């Protein structure tokens, strides 16, 4: 990987560290999700980066659940996160939980008190906020800041023992109330929260804050390169300060730009709202930017890894066009997906000069793009076929290379047919298209000498299976719903899901399995929906169209 392109800035740092013999050349990264939601494509970027660096430099990556906030966290999320990381193709060295360090973190907090670098503060959150000052005005110390070490030790032990209600006291680091960096103005280390934790149960009623859990967890695990997103830059001095004062393993924090993608939102909090308010089916709705949603939609791990590789590692916030993600899945499926025929908007084509009751097995390649040529399949052909309604026109314009009276077209993998007439119902809708066929034009042994410009797909009426087909559009109507005025949900696209209740599919598709991509010829790439499909009712999701046909409204 690194040989083919220039190094990103984190690779440069790591290579420099290795040259200098830092950590004896050891590289240990971590992926630290908070188990308060399902992972999204932004997390995939972080996963690919952390695990990718470890693979590149012979290192390892820990999966660490940042579970210091008992209220929003859940085992369901832990399980889904593990499944998603595995599915993306990565293996962690150790599965760890910040909550496993609660005893150690408590001892470290006590050590800070003993050094005179932490104090128990009884102020309300509002008072703390006011006393902190503003970016242009220094903060003011309050009476609690000068509490004795003894008193702080007693109070902190009492906080832990459950003597005080939520919010009555906090433990704060004694850093610098005049620091230009607001995060250094005596940040909170511990808060009281009488809440049940998904792993530690009711053992604790005080919980460490991010700033006093993350860096310490990194240090305990001896993480060499702790990679996070840009919003943590102002936290870095505090990250280093705690590690230095506590004389811990010197983990180092590096920041890169988070992934933002057009026409979606990328925050677990917002995605949770979409789920809870029923705007989508669930976290794995195929329109969601979650890894589980993309998987259900038919994305492959390879396409997501390729996308993360292509966007690179930026130092500045940017917005990636979702069409790049679509490009990556199209490229992958073009090479791997088997070609099949399915008619989504059917109209009947009758070959009037083809014997009634006759079935001919036609041959169709599985994938002409496949490198190893993966054989083919048989497709039953008969006198009556389903074709797409749009492939026939009563009054065809010039350069319409499909069907209209007098026009010829090739039926994919079968014969050239000529349209002779059509039938209308009482309302004037075309119900049948009548054709004759050229027997010598059969695909594979065409001796007709006739060449036609158009080829259309079809499914034999008596052999067709039915399926429900779900077509998706962007979940949001605007590029950056989070940055628009008002509620981001008012920008939801009301037409993001279009259900076709009865489509006709070739019989081979009855063998389809979720997660396997098929190209429905001329219609896009599809996969079986794992949640809604049943043996007697297949449901397919369109992963992506064949071409980027999306136009801005
Ligand atoms: P969210 O705001 O969606 O809840 P988060 O950052 O709070 O995201 P965490 O579970 O804390 O979610 O994230 C785990 C890791 O994934 C962190 O290292 C975080 O920086 C990274 N991450 C989260 N979102 C993105 C993103 N959009 N792009 C890149 N990395 C991300
Ligand atoms: Mg977070």
Coordinates of C-alpha atoms and ligand atoms in Angstrom, one line a residue:
X1 CA 0.0 0.0 0.0
X2 CA 2.5 2.5 1.2
X3 CA 4.8 1.8 -1.8
X4 CA 2.1 2.8 -4.4
X5 CA 1.2 6.2 -3.0
X6 CA 2.8 8.9 -1.0
X7 CA 2.7 8.5 2.8
X8 CA -0.1 10.2 4.7
X9 CA 0.9 12.4 7.6
X10 CA 0.3 9.7 10.2
X11 CA 2.4 7.2 8.3
X12 CA 5.2 9.8 8.2
X13 CA 5.0 10.2 11.9
X14 CA 5.1 6.5 12.5
X15 CA 8.0 6.0 10.1
X16 CA 9.9 8.8 11.9
X17 CA 9.2 7.1 15.2
X18 CA 10.4 3.8 13.9
X19 CA 13.6 5.4 12.6
X20 CA 14.2 6.9 16.0
X21 CA 13.6 3.6 17.7
X22 CA 10.8 5.0 19.7
X23 CA 8.9 2.2 21.6
X24 CA 11.4 -0.1 20.1
X25 CA 9.6 0.2 16.8
X26 CA 6.4 -1.2 18.2
X27 CA 3.1 0.1 16.8
X28 CA -0.1 -0.4 18.8
X29 CA -3.2 1.5 17.8
X30 CA -6.8 1.3 19.1
X31 CA -10.3 1.8 17.9
X32 CA -12.3 3.3 20.8
X33 CA -16.0 3.4 20.1
X34 CA -18.5 4.4 22.7
X35 CA -21.2 1.7 22.6
X36 CA -24.1 4.1 22.3
X37 CA -25.1 3.4 18.8
X38 CA -24.3 1.5 15.6
X39 CA -21.1 2.3 13.7
X40 CA -21.4 4.5 10.6
X41 CA -19.2 5.0 7.6
X42 CA -17.2 7.6 9.5
X43 CA -16.2 5.0 12.0
X44 CA -15.3 2.7 9.1
X45 CA -12.7 5.4 8.1
X46 CA -11.3 5.3 11.6
X47 CA -11.3 1.5 11.7
X48 CA -9.5 1.3 8.3
X49 CA -7.0 3.8 9.5
X50 CA -6.2 2.3 12.8
X51 CA -6.2 -1.3 11.7
X52 CA -4.6 -0.5 8.4
X53 CA -1.6 1.2 10.1
X54 CA -1.1 -1.7 12.4
X55 CA -1.1 -4.1 9.4
X56 CA 1.3 -1.9 7.5
X57 CA 3.8 -1.6 10.4
X58 CA 3.6 -5.0 11.8
X59 CA 1.7 -3.8 14.8
X60 CA -1.6 -4.5 16.5
X61 CA -4.9 -2.8 17.2
X62 CA -7.0 -3.1 20.3
X63 CA -10.8 -2.8 20.2
X64 CA -11.6 -0.7 23.3
X65 CA -15.1 0.2 24.2
X66 CA -15.2 3.7 25.7
X67 CA -18.0 2.8 28.1
X68 CA -17.7 5.5 30.7
X69 CA -21.2 6.9 30.3
X70 CA -23.6 4.3 31.8
X71 CA -26.8 6.0 30.7
X72 CA -26.6 5.7 27.0
X73 CA -24.7 2.5 26.6
X74 CA -25.9 -1.0 25.8
X75 CA -24.7 -4.5 25.1
X76 CA -26.7 -4.5 21.9
X77 CA -24.4 -1.8 20.6
X78 CA -21.3 -3.7 21.8
X79 CA -22.3 -6.7 19.8
X80 CA -23.1 -4.8 16.7
X81 CA -19.8 -3.0 16.8
X82 CA -17.9 -6.2 17.1
X83 CA -19.8 -7.7 14.2
X84 CA -19.2 -4.6 12.0
X85 CA -15.5 -4.5 12.7
X86 CA -15.1 -8.2 11.8
X87 CA -17.3 -7.9 8.8
X88 CA -15.0 -5.0 7.5
X89 CA -12.3 -7.6 7.6
X90 CA -10.2 -6.7 10.7
X91 CA -9.1 -8.6 13.7
X92 CA -8.3 -6.9 17.0
X93 CA -5.6 -8.0 19.3
X94 CA -7.6 -7.5 22.5
X95 CA -11.2 -6.7 23.3
X96 CA -11.1 -4.2 26.1
X97 CA -13.4 -1.9 28.0
X98 CA -12.6 1.4 29.7
X99 CA -14.8 0.2 32.5
X100 CA -12.3 -2.6 33.2
X101 CA -10.0 0.2 34.3
X102 CA -12.4 1.8 36.8
X103 CA -10.4 0.6 39.8
X104 CA -7.1 1.8 38.2
X105 CA -8.6 5.1 37.2
X106 CA -9.9 5.7 40.7
X107 CA -6.4 5.0 42.1
X108 CA -4.9 7.4 39.5
X109 CA -7.4 10.1 40.6
X110 CA -6.5 9.5 44.2
X111 CA -2.8 9.9 43.2
X112 CA -3.7 13.3 41.6
X113 CA -5.4 14.4 44.8
X114 CA -2.3 13.4 46.8
X115 CA -0.1 15.4 44.5
X116 CA -2.4 18.4 45.2
X117 CA -3.5 18.3 41.6
X118 CA -7.1 17.5 42.0
X119 CA -9.9 18.8 44.3
X120 CA -13.6 18.1 45.0
X121 CA -15.8 21.0 44.0
X122 CA -19.4 21.4 45.3
X123 CA -20.4 24.1 42.7
X124 CA -23.3 23.6 40.4
X125 CA -22.5 23.1 36.7
X126 CA -23.7 26.7 36.1
X127 CA -21.3 28.1 38.7
X128 CA -18.5 26.1 37.3
X129 CA -19.2 27.4 33.9
X130 CA -19.3 31.1 35.1
X131 CA -16.2 30.7 37.2
X132 CA -14.3 29.3 34.2
X133 CA -14.3 32.7 32.5
X134 CA -14.4 33.1 28.8
X135 CA -11.8 32.7 26.1
X136 CA -10.8 36.3 26.6
X137 CA -11.1 36.4 30.4
X138 CA -9.4 34.2 32.9
X139 CA -11.4 32.0 35.3
X140 CA -11.6 32.7 39.0
X141 CA -10.8 30.2 41.7
X142 CA -13.6 29.3 44.1
X143 CA -13.4 28.4 47.8
X144 CA -13.2 24.6 47.1
X145 CA -10.1 24.9 45.0
X146 CA -8.0 25.4 48.2
X147 CA -9.4 22.4 50.1
X148 CA -6.7 20.4 51.8
X149 CA -5.5 17.1 50.4
X150 CA -6.9 15.3 53.4
X151 CA -10.4 16.8 52.9
X152 CA -10.3 16.0 49.2
X153 CA -9.3 12.4 49.9
X154 CA -12.2 12.0 52.3
X155 CA -14.8 13.7 50.1
X156 CA -13.7 11.7 47.0
X157 CA -14.0 8.5 49.0
X158 CA -17.4 9.5 50.1
X159 CA -18.4 10.3 46.6
X160 CA -17.4 6.8 45.6
X161 CA -19.2 5.3 48.6
X162 CA -22.5 6.9 47.4
X163 CA -22.9 9.5 50.1
X164 CA -23.9 12.3 47.7
X165 CA -26.7 12.6 45.0
X166 CA -26.0 13.1 41.3
X167 CA -24.5 16.4 40.6
X168 CA -23.7 17.3 44.2
X169 CA -20.0 17.3 43.7
X170 CA -17.3 16.7 41.1
X171 CA -13.6 16.0 41.1
X172 CA -11.7 18.5 39.2
X173 CA -8.1 18.7 38.1
X174 CA -6.2 21.7 39.4
X175 CA -4.4 22.9 36.2
X176 CA -4.6 26.5 35.3
X177 CA -7.7 28.7 35.5
X178 CA -6.0 31.3 33.3
X179 CA -5.0 29.0 30.5
X180 CA -6.0 30.3 27.0
X181 CA -7.2 26.7 26.5
X182 CA -10.6 26.3 28.2
X183 CA -10.0 22.6 28.5
X184 CA -7.1 23.3 30.9
X185 CA -9.2 25.4 33.2
X186 CA -9.6 22.8 35.9
X187 CA -11.5 20.2 33.9
X188 CA -13.8 17.7 35.5
X189 CA -12.3 14.3 36.1
X190 CA -15.2 12.5 37.9
X191 CA -18.9 13.1 38.3
X192 CA -21.5 11.4 40.4
X193 CA -24.1 9.3 38.5
X194 CA -26.2 6.7 40.3
X195 CA -26.8 4.7 37.2
X196 CA -26.6 1.0 36.3
X197 CA -23.7 0.3 34.0
X198 CA -24.0 -2.5 31.3
X199 CA -20.8 -4.1 32.6
X200 CA -20.1 -3.0 36.1
X201 CA -23.7 -3.0 37.2
X202 CA -24.2 -1.0 40.4
X203 CA -20.6 -1.2 41.6
X204 CA -19.9 2.5 40.8
X205 CA -21.8 5.7 41.3
X206 CA -19.0 7.9 40.1
X207 CA -17.8 7.8 36.5
X208 CA -14.6 9.3 34.9
X209 CA -15.0 11.9 32.2
X210 CA -13.6 11.4 28.7
X211 CA -10.5 13.4 29.5
X212 CA -9.7 11.3 32.5
X213 CA -10.4 8.0 30.9
X214 CA -9.3 8.0 27.4
X215 CA -5.7 9.0 27.7
X216 CA -5.3 6.9 30.8
X217 CA -6.7 3.9 29.0
X218 CA -4.3 4.5 26.2
X219 CA -1.4 4.6 28.6
X220 CA -2.5 1.5 30.5
X221 CA -2.6 -0.4 27.2
X222 CA 0.6 1.2 26.1
X223 CA -0.9 2.5 22.9
X224 CA 1.8 4.1 20.8
X225 CA -0.3 6.1 18.4
X226 CA -3.7 7.3 19.6
X227 CA -5.6 8.5 16.6
X228 CA -8.7 10.6 16.9
X229 CA -10.6 13.4 15.0
X230 CA -9.8 17.1 14.9
X231 CA -12.2 18.2 17.6
X232 CA -9.8 16.7 20.1
X233 CA -6.9 18.9 19.3
X234 CA -7.7 21.3 22.2
X235 CA -7.8 18.2 24.5
X236 CA -4.3 17.2 23.6
X237 CA -2.4 19.4 26.2
X238 CA -4.6 17.9 28.9
X239 CA -4.0 14.4 27.5
X240 CA -0.3 15.0 27.8
X241 CA -0.6 16.7 31.2
X242 CA -2.3 13.9 32.9
X243 CA 0.1 11.3 31.5
X244 CA 3.1 13.4 32.5
X245 CA 1.8 14.2 36.1
X246 CA 0.9 10.5 36.6
X247 CA 4.2 9.3 35.1
X248 CA 2.4 6.9 32.8
X249 CA 3.3 5.3 29.5
X250 CA 3.7 8.2 27.0
X251 CA 0.9 7.5 24.5
X252 CA 0.6 10.2 21.9
X253 CA -2.5 11.6 20.4
X254 CA -2.7 12.5 16.6
X255 CA -5.7 14.0 15.0
X256 CA -7.2 13.7 11.5
X257 CA -10.3 15.2 9.8
X258 CA -13.5 13.3 10.4
X259 CA -15.3 11.9 7.4
X260 CA -18.4 13.9 6.3
X261 CA -20.4 12.7 3.4
X262 CA -23.1 14.4 1.3
X263 CA -26.8 13.8 1.6
X264 CA -26.6 12.1 5.0
X265 CA -25.9 12.8 8.7
X266 CA -22.9 11.3 10.5
X267 CA -23.6 11.4 14.2
X268 CA -24.9 8.5 16.3
X269 CA -27.1 11.0 18.1
X270 CA -28.9 12.1 14.9
X271 CA -29.0 8.5 13.5
X272 CA -30.6 7.4 16.8
X273 CA -33.3 10.1 16.3
X274 CA -34.1 8.7 12.8
X275 CA -34.5 5.3 14.3
X276 CA -36.4 6.3 17.4
X277 CA -38.8 8.6 15.5
X278 CA -39.5 5.9 12.8
X279 CA -38.1 7.9 9.9
X280 CA -36.2 4.7 9.0
X281 CA -36.8 1.0 9.7
X282 CA -33.9 0.6 12.1
X283 CA -30.2 1.2 12.4
X284 CA -29.7 -1.2 9.5
X285 CA -32.2 0.4 7.2
X286 CA -30.5 0.3 3.7
X287 CA -30.7 4.1 3.5
X288 CA -28.7 4.6 6.7
X289 CA -24.9 5.5 6.5
X290 CA -24.3 2.8 9.1
X291 CA -22.1 -0.1 8.4
X292 CA -25.0 -2.5 9.0
X293 CA -27.2 -0.4 6.7
X294 CA -24.6 -0.5 3.9
X295 CA -24.2 -4.2 4.4
X296 CA -27.9 -4.8 4.1
X297 CA -28.0 -2.5 1.1
X298 CA -25.4 -4.8 -0.6
X299 CA -22.1 -3.0 0.0
X300 CA -19.1 -5.2 0.3
X301 CA -16.4 -4.8 2.9
X302 CA -13.9 -4.4 0.0
X303 CA -15.8 -1.5 -1.5
X304 CA -15.9 0.3 1.9
X305 CA -12.2 -0.3 2.5
X306 CA -11.4 1.0 -1.0
X307 CA -13.5 4.1 -0.3
X308 CA -11.6 4.8 2.9
X309 CA -8.4 4.4 1.1
X310 CA -9.3 6.7 -1.7
X311 CA -10.5 9.6 0.6
X312 CA -7.1 9.5 2.3
X313 CA -6.2 11.0 5.6
X314 CA -6.9 14.7 5.8
X315 CA -5.9 17.4 8.3
X316 CA -8.8 19.7 7.4
X317 CA -12.5 19.2 7.6
X318 CA -14.0 18.4 4.2
X319 CA -17.1 16.9 2.6
X320 CA -16.9 13.7 0.6
X321 CA -19.4 13.2 -2.2
X322 CA -21.5 10.1 -1.6
X323 CA -21.0 9.3 -5.3
X324 CA -17.5 8.3 -4.6
X325 CA -18.8 5.6 -2.3
X326 CA -21.2 4.5 -5.0
X327 CA -18.4 4.4 -7.5
X328 CA -16.4 2.1 -5.2
X329 CA -19.3 -0.4 -4.9
X330 CA -20.1 -0.3 -8.6
X331 CA -16.5 -1.0 -9.4
X332 CA -16.4 -4.0 -7.1
X333 CA -19.7 -5.4 -8.1
X334 CA -19.0 -5.0 -11.8
X335 CA -16.1 -7.5 -11.3
X336 CA -17.9 -9.8 -8.9
X337 CA -21.6 -9.7 -9.4
X338 CA -23.4 -12.3 -11.5
X339 CA -25.6 -11.0 -14.3
X340 CA -29.2 -11.9 -14.1
X341 CA -32.4 -10.7 -15.7
X342 CA -35.3 -9.1 -13.9
X343 CA -38.2 -7.0 -15.1
X344 CA -39.3 -4.3 -12.8
X345 CA -42.1 -2.7 -14.7
X346 CA -43.5 -5.5 -16.8
X347 CA -45.4 -5.6 -20.1
X348 CA -46.0 -8.8 -22.0
X349 CA -44.2 -9.6 -25.2
X350 CA -45.7 -12.4 -27.4
X351 CA -43.6 -14.0 -30.1
X352 CA -46.5 -15.0 -32.4
X353 CA -44.4 -17.3 -34.6
X354 CA -42.9 -19.2 -31.7
X355 CA -44.5 -22.5 -30.9
X356 CA -46.9 -22.5 -27.9
X357 CA -45.8 -24.7 -25.1
X358 CA -42.2 -24.9 -26.2
X359 CA -39.3 -24.1 -23.8
X360 CA -35.8 -23.5 -25.0
X361 CA -32.8 -23.2 -22.6
X362 CA -30.7 -20.2 -23.5
X363 CA -27.1 -19.8 -22.3
X364 CA -26.1 -16.7 -20.4
X365 CA -22.7 -15.8 -19.0
X366 CA -22.5 -15.2 -15.2
X367 CA -20.1 -12.3 -15.5
X368 CA -18.3 -11.2 -18.7
X369 CA -16.0 -9.0 -16.5
X370 CA -14.8 -11.9 -14.3
X371 CA -11.1 -12.6 -14.7
X372 CA -11.5 -16.4 -14.4
X373 CA -14.6 -16.7 -16.5
X374 CA -17.1 -18.2 -14.0
X375 CA -19.2 -20.3 -16.4
X376 CA -22.7 -19.5 -17.0
X377 CA -26.3 -20.4 -16.4
X378 CA -29.3 -21.6 -18.4
X379 CA -32.3 -19.3 -18.9
X380 CA -35.6 -20.7 -20.0
X381 CA -37.1 -19.0 -23.1
X382 CA -40.7 -19.3 -24.4
X383 CA -43.4 -17.7 -26.5
X384 CA -44.4 -15.2 -23.8
X385 CA -41.9 -13.0 -22.1
X386 CA -42.0 -10.1 -19.7
X387 CA -40.1 -7.1 -20.9
X388 CA -39.8 -3.6 -19.4
X389 CA -42.6 -1.3 -20.3
X390 CA -40.1 1.5 -21.2
X391 CA -38.6 -0.8 -23.9
X392 CA -41.7 -0.3 -26.0
X393 CA -43.1 2.9 -27.5
X394 CA -46.2 3.3 -29.4
X395 CA -44.7 6.2 -31.4
X396 CA -41.0 5.7 -31.2
X397 CA -38.9 8.7 -31.8
X398 CA -35.8 8.6 -34.1
X399 CA -32.9 6.8 -32.6
X400 CA -35.1 4.7 -30.3
X401 CA -33.3 1.4 -30.6
X402 CA -35.8 -0.7 -28.8
X403 CA -39.3 -1.8 -29.6
X404 CA -42.0 0.0 -31.6
X405 CA -44.0 -1.3 -34.6
X406 CA -41.5 -2.2 -37.4
X407 CA -38.4 -2.0 -35.1
X408 CA -36.0 -4.8 -34.3
X409 CA -34.2 -5.6 -31.1
X410 CA -32.1 -8.4 -29.7
X411 CA -33.5 -10.2 -26.7
X412 CA -30.4 -10.7 -24.5
X413 CA -28.9 -14.3 -24.9
X414 CA -31.8 -15.2 -27.3
X415 CA -33.2 -14.1 -30.6
X416 CA -33.6 -10.9 -32.6
X417 CA -37.3 -10.1 -32.7
X418 CA -39.3 -7.6 -34.9
X419 CA -42.3 -5.8 -33.5
X420 CA -45.4 -6.3 -35.6
X421 CA -48.3 -4.9 -33.5
X422 CA -49.5 -4.2 -30.0
X423 CA -52.7 -4.6 -28.0
X424 CA -54.4 -2.0 -25.9
X425 CA -57.0 -2.3 -23.1
X426 CA -60.2 -0.2 -22.8
X427 CA -58.3 2.6 -21.0
X428 CA -55.8 2.8 -23.8
X429 CA -52.9 1.2 -21.9
X430 CA -50.7 -1.1 -24.0
X431 CA -51.0 -4.6 -22.6
X432 CA -49.2 -6.8 -25.1
X433 CA -46.5 -6.3 -27.7
X434 CA -46.5 -8.8 -30.6
X435 CA -43.3 -9.8 -32.3
X436 CA -42.0 -12.3 -34.8
X437 CA -38.5 -13.8 -34.3
X438 CA -35.6 -14.6 -36.6
X439 CA -34.8 -18.2 -35.9
X440 CA -31.2 -18.0 -37.3
X441 CA -30.3 -15.1 -35.0
X442 CA -30.0 -17.2 -31.8
X443 CA -27.2 -15.9 -29.6
X444 CA -24.1 -18.0 -29.7
X445 CA -24.7 -19.2 -33.3
X446 CA -26.2 -16.2 -35.1
X447 CA -26.1 -16.7 -38.9
X448 CA -28.8 -14.2 -39.7
X449 CA -26.4 -11.5 -40.9
X450 CA -28.8 -8.9 -39.2
X451 CA -27.3 -6.4 -36.8
X452 CA -29.5 -4.5 -34.4
X453 CA -28.5 -1.6 -32.2
X454 CA -30.5 -2.4 -29.1
X455 CA -30.5 -5.3 -26.7
X456 CA -33.2 -5.7 -24.0
X457 CA -33.6 -8.1 -21.1
X458 CA -36.6 -10.3 -20.6
X459 CA -38.0 -13.1 -18.3
X460 CA -40.1 -16.0 -19.6
X461 CA -43.7 -15.6 -18.4
X462 CA -44.3 -19.3 -17.4
X463 CA -40.9 -19.7 -15.8
X464 CA -40.7 -16.3 -14.0
X465 CA -40.5 -16.0 -10.2
X466 CA -41.8 -13.0 -8.5
X467 CA -40.0 -10.7 -6.1
X468 CA -40.5 -7.4 -4.3
X469 CA -37.8 -4.9 -5.3
X470 CA -36.8 -1.9 -3.2
X471 CA -35.2 1.1 -4.9
X472 CA -33.5 3.7 -2.8
X473 CA -32.7 7.4 -3.2
X474 CA -30.7 9.8 -1.0
X475 CA -32.0 9.8 2.5
X476 CA -31.8 13.7 2.6
X477 CA -32.6 16.2 -0.1
X478 CA -29.8 18.6 0.7
X479 CA -26.0 18.0 0.7
X480 CA -25.4 18.9 4.3
X481 CA -28.6 18.6 6.4
X482 CA -26.8 19.2 9.7
X483 CA -25.7 22.6 8.5
X484 CA -29.1 23.8 7.3
X485 CA -31.4 26.0 9.3
X486 CA -33.8 24.3 11.7
X487 CA -34.3 20.6 12.3
X488 CA -32.1 18.3 10.1
X489 CA -35.1 16.0 9.8
X490 CA -37.1 18.5 7.9
X491 CA -34.7 17.8 5.0
X492 CA -35.5 14.1 4.8
X493 CA -36.2 13.0 1.2
X494 CA -39.9 11.7 1.3
X495 CA -39.1 9.6 -1.8
X496 CA -36.1 7.8 -0.5
X497 CA -37.7 4.4 -0.7
X498 CA -39.7 3.1 -3.7
X499 CA -41.2 -0.3 -3.4
X500 CA -42.0 -2.4 -6.5
X501 CA -44.3 -5.1 -5.2
X502 CA -44.2 -7.5 -8.1
X503 CA -41.2 -7.7 -10.3
X504 CA -40.4 -10.8 -12.5
X505 CA -37.1 -12.5 -12.0
X506 CA -35.4 -15.3 -13.9
X507 CA -35.6 -18.6 -12.0
X508 CA -31.9 -18.7 -11.1
X509 CA -32.5 -15.8 -8.8
X510 CA -34.5 -17.9 -6.5
X511 CA -31.1 -19.2 -5.2
X512 CA -30.0 -15.7 -4.2
X513 CA -28.6 -15.1 -0.8
X514 CA -28.3 -11.9 1.3
X515 CA -24.9 -10.3 0.9
X516 CA -24.3 -11.6 -2.5
X517 CA -24.6 -9.0 -5.2
X518 CA -26.3 -9.5 -8.5
X519 CA -26.4 -7.3 -11.5
X520 CA -30.0 -7.1 -12.8
X521 CA -29.0 -6.3 -16.3
X522 CA -29.7 -2.6 -17.2
X523 CA -31.3 -2.0 -13.8
X524 CA -28.4 -1.9 -11.3
X525 CA -26.9 -4.0 -8.6
X526 CA -29.1 -5.8 -6.1
X527 CA -28.9 -8.1 -3.1
X528 CA -31.5 -10.1 -1.2
X529 CA -32.8 -8.3 1.8
X530 CA -31.9 -10.3 4.9
X531 CA -34.7 -9.0 7.1
X532 CA -37.7 -9.1 4.8
X533 CA -37.0 -12.0 2.4
X534 CA -38.8 -15.3 3.0
X535 CA -38.6 -18.5 1.0
X536 CA -42.0 -17.7 -0.5
X537 CA -41.4 -14.0 -0.8
X538 CA -38.1 -12.7 -2.1
X539 CA -37.2 -9.1 -1.4
X540 CA -34.3 -7.4 -3.2
X541 CA -32.6 -4.1 -2.4
X542 CA -31.0 -2.1 -5.1
X543 CA -27.5 -1.4 -3.9
X544 CA -26.7 1.1 -6.6
X545 CA -27.6 2.0 -10.1
X546 CA -25.4 1.0 -13.0
X547 CA -24.4 4.6 -13.7
X548 CA -24.3 7.7 -11.7
X549 CA -27.7 8.9 -12.9
X550 CA -28.4 11.2 -10.1
X551 CA -29.3 14.8 -10.9
X552 CA -29.6 17.7 -8.5
X553 CA -33.1 18.8 -8.1
Ligands
LIG1 P1 -20.6 10.3 16.8 O1 -20.5 11.8 16.9 O2 -21.1 9.8 15.5 O3 -21.3 9.7 18.0 P2 -18.2 9.7 18.1 O4 -16.9 10.3 17.7 O5 -18.8 10.2 19.3 O6 -19.1 9.8 16.8 P3 -17.1 7.3 19.0 O7 -17.8 6.0 19.2 O8 -16.6 8.0 20.2 O9 -18.1 8.1 18.1 O10 -16.0 7.1 17.9 C1 -15.1 6.0 17.9 C2 -13.9 6.5 17.0 O11 -14.4 6.7 15.7 C3 -13.3 7.7 17.5 O12 -11.9 7.6 17.5 C4 -13.8 8.8 16.6 O13 -12.8 9.8 16.4 C5 -13.9 8.0 15.3 N1 -14.9 8.6 14.4 C6 -16.2 8.9 14.7 N2 -16.9 9.5 13.7 C7 -15.9 9.7 12.7 C8 -16.0 10.2 11.4 N3 -17.1 10.8 10.9 N4 -14.8 10.2 10.7 C9 -13.7 9.6 11.2 N5 -13.6 9.0 12.4 C10 -14.7 9.1 13.2
LIG2 MG1 -17.8 10.0 21.2

